[in-house]
Amino acid sequence: MVANRERIFLMAATIGLFVTFELSNSIFCNTLTARKMLFMNETLARPAPEVRSAPTARPLTGNEAIARGVWEAGTKVAAAYPGTPSTEIMENLGTYPSEDMHAQWSTNEKTSLDVAIGASFAGVRAFSSMKHVGLNVAADALMSFSYIGVNGGLVIAVCDDPGIHSSQNEQDTRMFARFAQVPILEPSDGQEALEYTRQAFDLSEEFDTPVVVRATTRLSHTRSAVNVGERQVVEPRGFIEQPSKNVMIPAHARMQHPKVLDRERKLIEAMNTSPLNRIDPGDRSVGIITSGITYTYVKECLPNATVLKLGVSYPLPETLIRDFCASVGRVIVVEELEPFIEEALLVMGLEVEGKAFFPRLGEFSPEVLREGFAKAGLMDAPKKTEGFDFAPMIRPPVLCSGCPHTSCFMALRALDMRVAGDIGCYTLAVVEPLKSMDTCVSMGSSIANAVGMAKAGTETKPIVATIGDSTFLHSGIPPLIDAVYNQANITVFLLDNHITAMTGGQDHPGTGKTLRGDETARVDYVELVKALGVEFVSVVDSYDMAALQHQLREAMEFKGVSVVISNRPCVLDPVKIKGPTFVVDQDNCTACQSCMNLGCPALTWSDNWFEGRHKVAIDPNACIGCSLCAQLCTSDSIRPLDLQEAANV
Amino acid sequence: MSEVATPKNVLIVGVGGQGVIMVSKVLAQLCQNNGYEVKQSEVHGMAKRGGGVFSHVRFGPKVWSPTIPEGEADVLVALEWAEGLRWINYLKPGSGTFIADCQRIVPPFACRNRGRGAEATYAPQTPEEIIEQVHAGFAIDATTMATNLGNLRAANTVLLGALSTALDFPEEDWLESISMFVPPASIEINREAFFEGRAWAMESDKRVDETAAGLHKAHTDIHNVDIDTVVEITEEWCKGCDICVKMCPERCLRMNDQLIAELALPDLCTGCRMCEWLCPDFAIKITNTPVTPPALEPAE
Ligand SMILES: Cc1ncc(C[n+]2csc(CCOP(=O)(O)OP(=O)(O)O)c2C)c(N)n1
Ligand code: SF4
Ligand code: SF4
Ligand code: SF4
Ligand code: SF4
């Protein structure tokens, strides 16, 4: 039995070598031959389609269109930290020629904005992208830079996530734009995503302000045909020595603040006549005011309504809005999330309605709008059709088969620790069967949360903070210094899977590769952590259950800050790992369900039973051969396929 | 207000990693090549981690909203059976076509019940039941068809073949579009897969693969067995090695202050006997007494 276990472990140790590259995700091809229309069926035999697919039209997602706009605007420097749904913008920028533009992953959003700000100071067009919560991290830089204004145009793309598809909240970035007093543009489809992004750079330079382009998950991830253009040639302006503008000491800031207010006045004036805000004429009894992707839902539901489509939702074009309201009967504002436009119009003293009919949370859709319009008396209530009446099966996202985070949380659960969690794939360990994470606030919160818990003195369980490698580099280092400095008795479990996995596998300073895949310096966590003053550091293989438990127990007993680093690559990125499959000996398995506590998706119930419970089987296509289940099996029934075959002979 | 323009709506659903996005890209490309405006919308992020994935494809002379409202899908293509059921009410009642691979991907979550006789909590609806009730529908074993052709990954192309019978585009356009999204080496096999799926679905408006019944058979012969479990721990014999605590699958044991094992969460104990077998000092004894007449091993 011992020999078998050793063998199993050896197999596991070598599986990193059996890698197969994931089929490269083919992108839409560029040879688009607009075809004669063949074989139209009745529903489609309508007027000839609007020709949008000119030779330059490409199927682009909203994110790809934004990237294209950035490139076409002649941008020289672009930086971002990944975050759904914004990630693909920078991934895509990384595919444009490096001679045209420097594009990079930054350690976090603030850093990325600061890099862009530096490039703007240096007189070139600069860009940064992030998800909505990323702007919280970058906010400090944005608030001051708003006073400073730009040299080279600076645009920030921020992607909101109404409906919280994969985020920790659904904050509305328009509030931030007003807070920072910078204009915010809201494209409604791929074409506008490209054009608005381009124009945002012009606005930025014309009005001496950073400009935000806001997308939402739906726009970012919708693909449609987009007409593309050429890259603009922009002459670099060079650095302009102007301390009163560029150095924000109180005396200078006091001089800049009135300029910000003045800029706002000028912007309002300009936006009254800007083509970014436009009116679709129609039935005058009701006027709809809307922006962003919601505009498409409005058109879907009320194709004949008079619509004021605001391309810029801050600052609002006051005269245009007043004229519009005067020209229609009743005014209804349709906006996702916060009543941002509605409240501004109420302050202007206009009689408008909005959130009385539409929800203030969640993602909009034509259904949501129809319900709202019905409440407003503009259409009949949608008929609920009789459909199938059964509750769908629950299928929550799970850690991948063989995910190296699995064993880490298995061990934490067994050791019964108080776990301050963080954000990443590993947050999935919050539910059964791993169920071993007690808190999760925002990126990088875990370590300082653990310090606070320890200092509160109420906790009887040992306290551990779990943090992914990318999250650690994003915002985990200052709190670790804090922990050491304040002599907190905690364990920091650094889950190093060598990638930013949650967002689809981006490189970071710990991978030794840049956005464009070039080799670069690689952070050495052990040296780093030691340099911060941590006295207990150990690195452990995530595929060794026993060693993990052993190391964690030692770390837990250590007085002061201890750091345990788990070390195995993510099985999906950058390469898809597939080792030889393991199999369950059906005669031997006692259906104890011990292995099922891993929650590995390759493990499932077989058709065999023991004492009234299903025995377990392994799906050979899904199993990557990590060996964790074999290490947990109480009856030694799980073996690599070749050992099992040998046993069967 | 006048009639709302109605483009064609195709909803493609499945489980993360199955290729929902590839299928929708093929369709979107095909529609665009045929001169339509197309919007293809997906939400990913968590999807990759084995959760449900869906993609909306809308095409027509003019498309506004990228999403398909409930009850308005002309075709629903499901790469996995239970995912198809999740979205089935998105089909247009009375005219929608349901196309689903009858293969099941049972999530770990479905195998959590520790009760004796418990089945996986997978969608209980069988292909026959569902196909009977939809306007037009196919429960096709695309996975097996593709495996027999020699490439499991071509299952999606089999489904595209079935889909091709519900939308009017010429065969060669489908093939051209498919070949843009599969590796060059597998174009031929995908071509065969396409024709196989197309021919299979051509036969009638409703069809259920014979293998579907086997895949969805219910273990009606297993009863819930009520058993009383008693865990006895002889404290004097326990030396505190904590093997039982670590190995108990239900994590219901713990070490007490004296470092002696105790049953902390008796409700969770399944009576699996693991602790009894593993204790090196024979300190644990499990007694399982049936309350009702047992029917432990299922009859075949
Ligand atoms: C401020 C902020 N920026 C970005 C994100 C998006 N995000 C969530 S998890 C994550 C990365 C996690 O990577 P890592 O810590 O390495 O864990 P892994 O997913 O690899 O397990 C990112 C970028 C976020 N939620 N908040
Ligand atoms: S993507 Fe990588 S880190 Fe995330 S669950 Fe899968 S294996 Fe684990
Ligand atoms: S089945 Fe076992 S060996 Fe295979 S991936 Fe899952 S835990 Fe690892
Ligand atoms: S741990 Fe081993 S004995 Fe228990 S269910 Fe899994 S395979 Fe069977
Ligand atoms: S019998 Fe023992 S090992 Fe099994 S669940 Fe009960 S306490 Fe745990």
GROMACS .gro file of N, CA and C and ligand atoms in nm, chain A residues 398-406 424-426 428 497 499-502 504-505 543 568-573, chain B residues 48-49, ligand 2:
model
   95
  398VAL      N    1  -1.769   2.551  -1.041
  398VAL     CA    2  -1.686   2.472  -0.948
  398VAL      C    3  -1.539   2.489  -0.984
  399LEU      N    4  -1.453   2.452  -0.892
  399LEU     CA    5  -1.311   2.449  -0.924
  399LEU      C    6  -1.291   2.339  -1.028
  400CYS      N    7  -1.197   2.360  -1.120
  400CYS     CA    8  -1.170   2.262  -1.226
  400CYS      C    9  -1.125   2.128  -1.167
  401SER      N   10  -1.136   2.022  -1.248
  401SER     CA   11  -1.079   1.893  -1.209
  401SER      C   12  -0.929   1.913  -1.189
  402GLY      N   13  -0.882   1.877  -1.072
  402GLY     CA   14  -0.739   1.887  -1.047
  402GLY      C   15  -0.692   2.027  -1.012
  403CYS      N   16  -0.784   2.119  -0.986
  403CYS     CA   17  -0.743   2.255  -0.948
  403CYS      C   18  -0.657   2.250  -0.823
  404PRO      N   19  -0.542   2.315  -0.824
  404PRO     CA   20  -0.454   2.309  -0.707
  404PRO      C   21  -0.511   2.378  -0.583
  405HIS      N   22  -0.616   2.459  -0.599
  405HIS     CA   23  -0.676   2.521  -0.480
  405HIS      C   24  -0.755   2.419  -0.398
  406THR      N   25  -0.799   2.310  -0.464
  406THR     CA   26  -0.887   2.214  -0.398
  406THR      C   27  -0.827   2.162  -0.267
  424GLY      N   28  -1.090   3.540  -0.618
  424GLY     CA   29  -1.021   3.462  -0.721
  424GLY      C   30  -1.097   3.333  -0.738
  425CYS      N   31  -1.044   3.242  -0.821
  425CYS     CA   32  -1.111   3.112  -0.836
  425CYS      C   33  -1.137   3.048  -0.700
  426TYR      N   34  -1.041   3.065  -0.611
  426TYR     CA   35  -1.049   2.998  -0.481
  426TYR      C   36  -1.168   3.042  -0.398
  428LEU      N   37  -1.451   3.005  -0.476
  428LEU     CA   38  -1.550   2.899  -0.493
  428LEU      C   39  -1.547   2.800  -0.377
  497ASN      N   40  -0.089   2.980  -0.799
  497ASN     CA   41  -0.116   2.892  -0.914
  497ASN      C   42  -0.055   2.951  -1.041
  499ILE      N   43  -0.070   3.225  -1.208
  499ILE     CA   44  -0.148   3.294  -1.312
  499ILE      C   45  -0.261   3.374  -1.245
  500THR      N   46  -0.320   3.466  -1.318
  500THR     CA   47  -0.444   3.529  -1.275
  500THR      C   48  -0.555   3.445  -1.337
  501ALA      N   49  -0.605   3.346  -1.264
  501ALA     CA   50  -0.690   3.244  -1.326
  501ALA      C   51  -0.835   3.289  -1.344
  502MET      N   52  -0.889   3.349  -1.241
  502MET     CA   53  -1.032   3.382  -1.241
  502MET      C   54  -1.076   3.457  -1.367
  504GLY      N   55  -0.941   3.447  -1.657
  504GLY     CA   56  -0.912   3.379  -1.783
  504GLY      C   57  -0.765   3.362  -1.813
  505GLY      N   58  -0.679   3.379  -1.714
  505GLY     CA   59  -0.539   3.343  -1.734
  505GLY      C   60  -0.451   3.454  -1.786
  543TYR      N   61  -0.036   1.932  -0.448
  543TYR     CA   62  -0.082   1.796  -0.476
  543TYR      C   63  -0.034   1.697  -0.371
  568ARG      N   64   0.155   2.512  -0.737
  568ARG     CA   65   0.118   2.426  -0.851
  568ARG      C   66   0.050   2.514  -0.953
  569PRO      N   67   0.076   2.492  -1.081
  569PRO     CA   68   0.009   2.577  -1.180
  569PRO      C   69  -0.140   2.544  -1.193
  570CYS      N   70  -0.216   2.646  -1.226
  570CYS     CA   71  -0.355   2.631  -1.266
  570CYS      C   72  -0.360   2.528  -1.378
  571VAL      N   73  -0.463   2.443  -1.381
  571VAL     CA   74  -0.466   2.338  -1.483
  571VAL      C   75  -0.522   2.388  -1.617
  572LEU      N   76  -0.573   2.510  -1.620
  572LEU     CA   77  -0.630   2.563  -1.745
  572LEU      C   78  -0.535   2.658  -1.817
  573ASP      N   79  -0.470   2.745  -1.742
  573ASP     CA   80  -0.386   2.847  -1.802
  573ASP      C   81  -0.250   2.852  -1.734
  697LYS      N   82  -1.657   2.953  -1.717
  697LYS     CA   83  -1.548   2.861  -1.745
  697LYS      C   84  -1.533   2.754  -1.637
  698ARG      N   85  -1.578   2.784  -1.516
  698ARG     CA   86  -1.559   2.691  -1.406
  698ARG      C   87  -1.671   2.589  -1.396
  951SF4     S1   88  -0.900   2.803  -1.371
  951SF4    FE1   89  -0.718   2.727  -1.263
  951SF4     S2   90  -0.726   2.818  -1.060
  951SF4    FE2   91  -0.929   2.841  -1.153
  951SF4     S3   92  -1.049   2.665  -1.086
  951SF4    FE3   93  -0.954   2.607  -1.278
  951SF4     S4   94  -0.760   2.514  -1.221
  951SF4    FE4   95  -0.833   2.623  -1.044
   0.00000   0.00000   0.00000
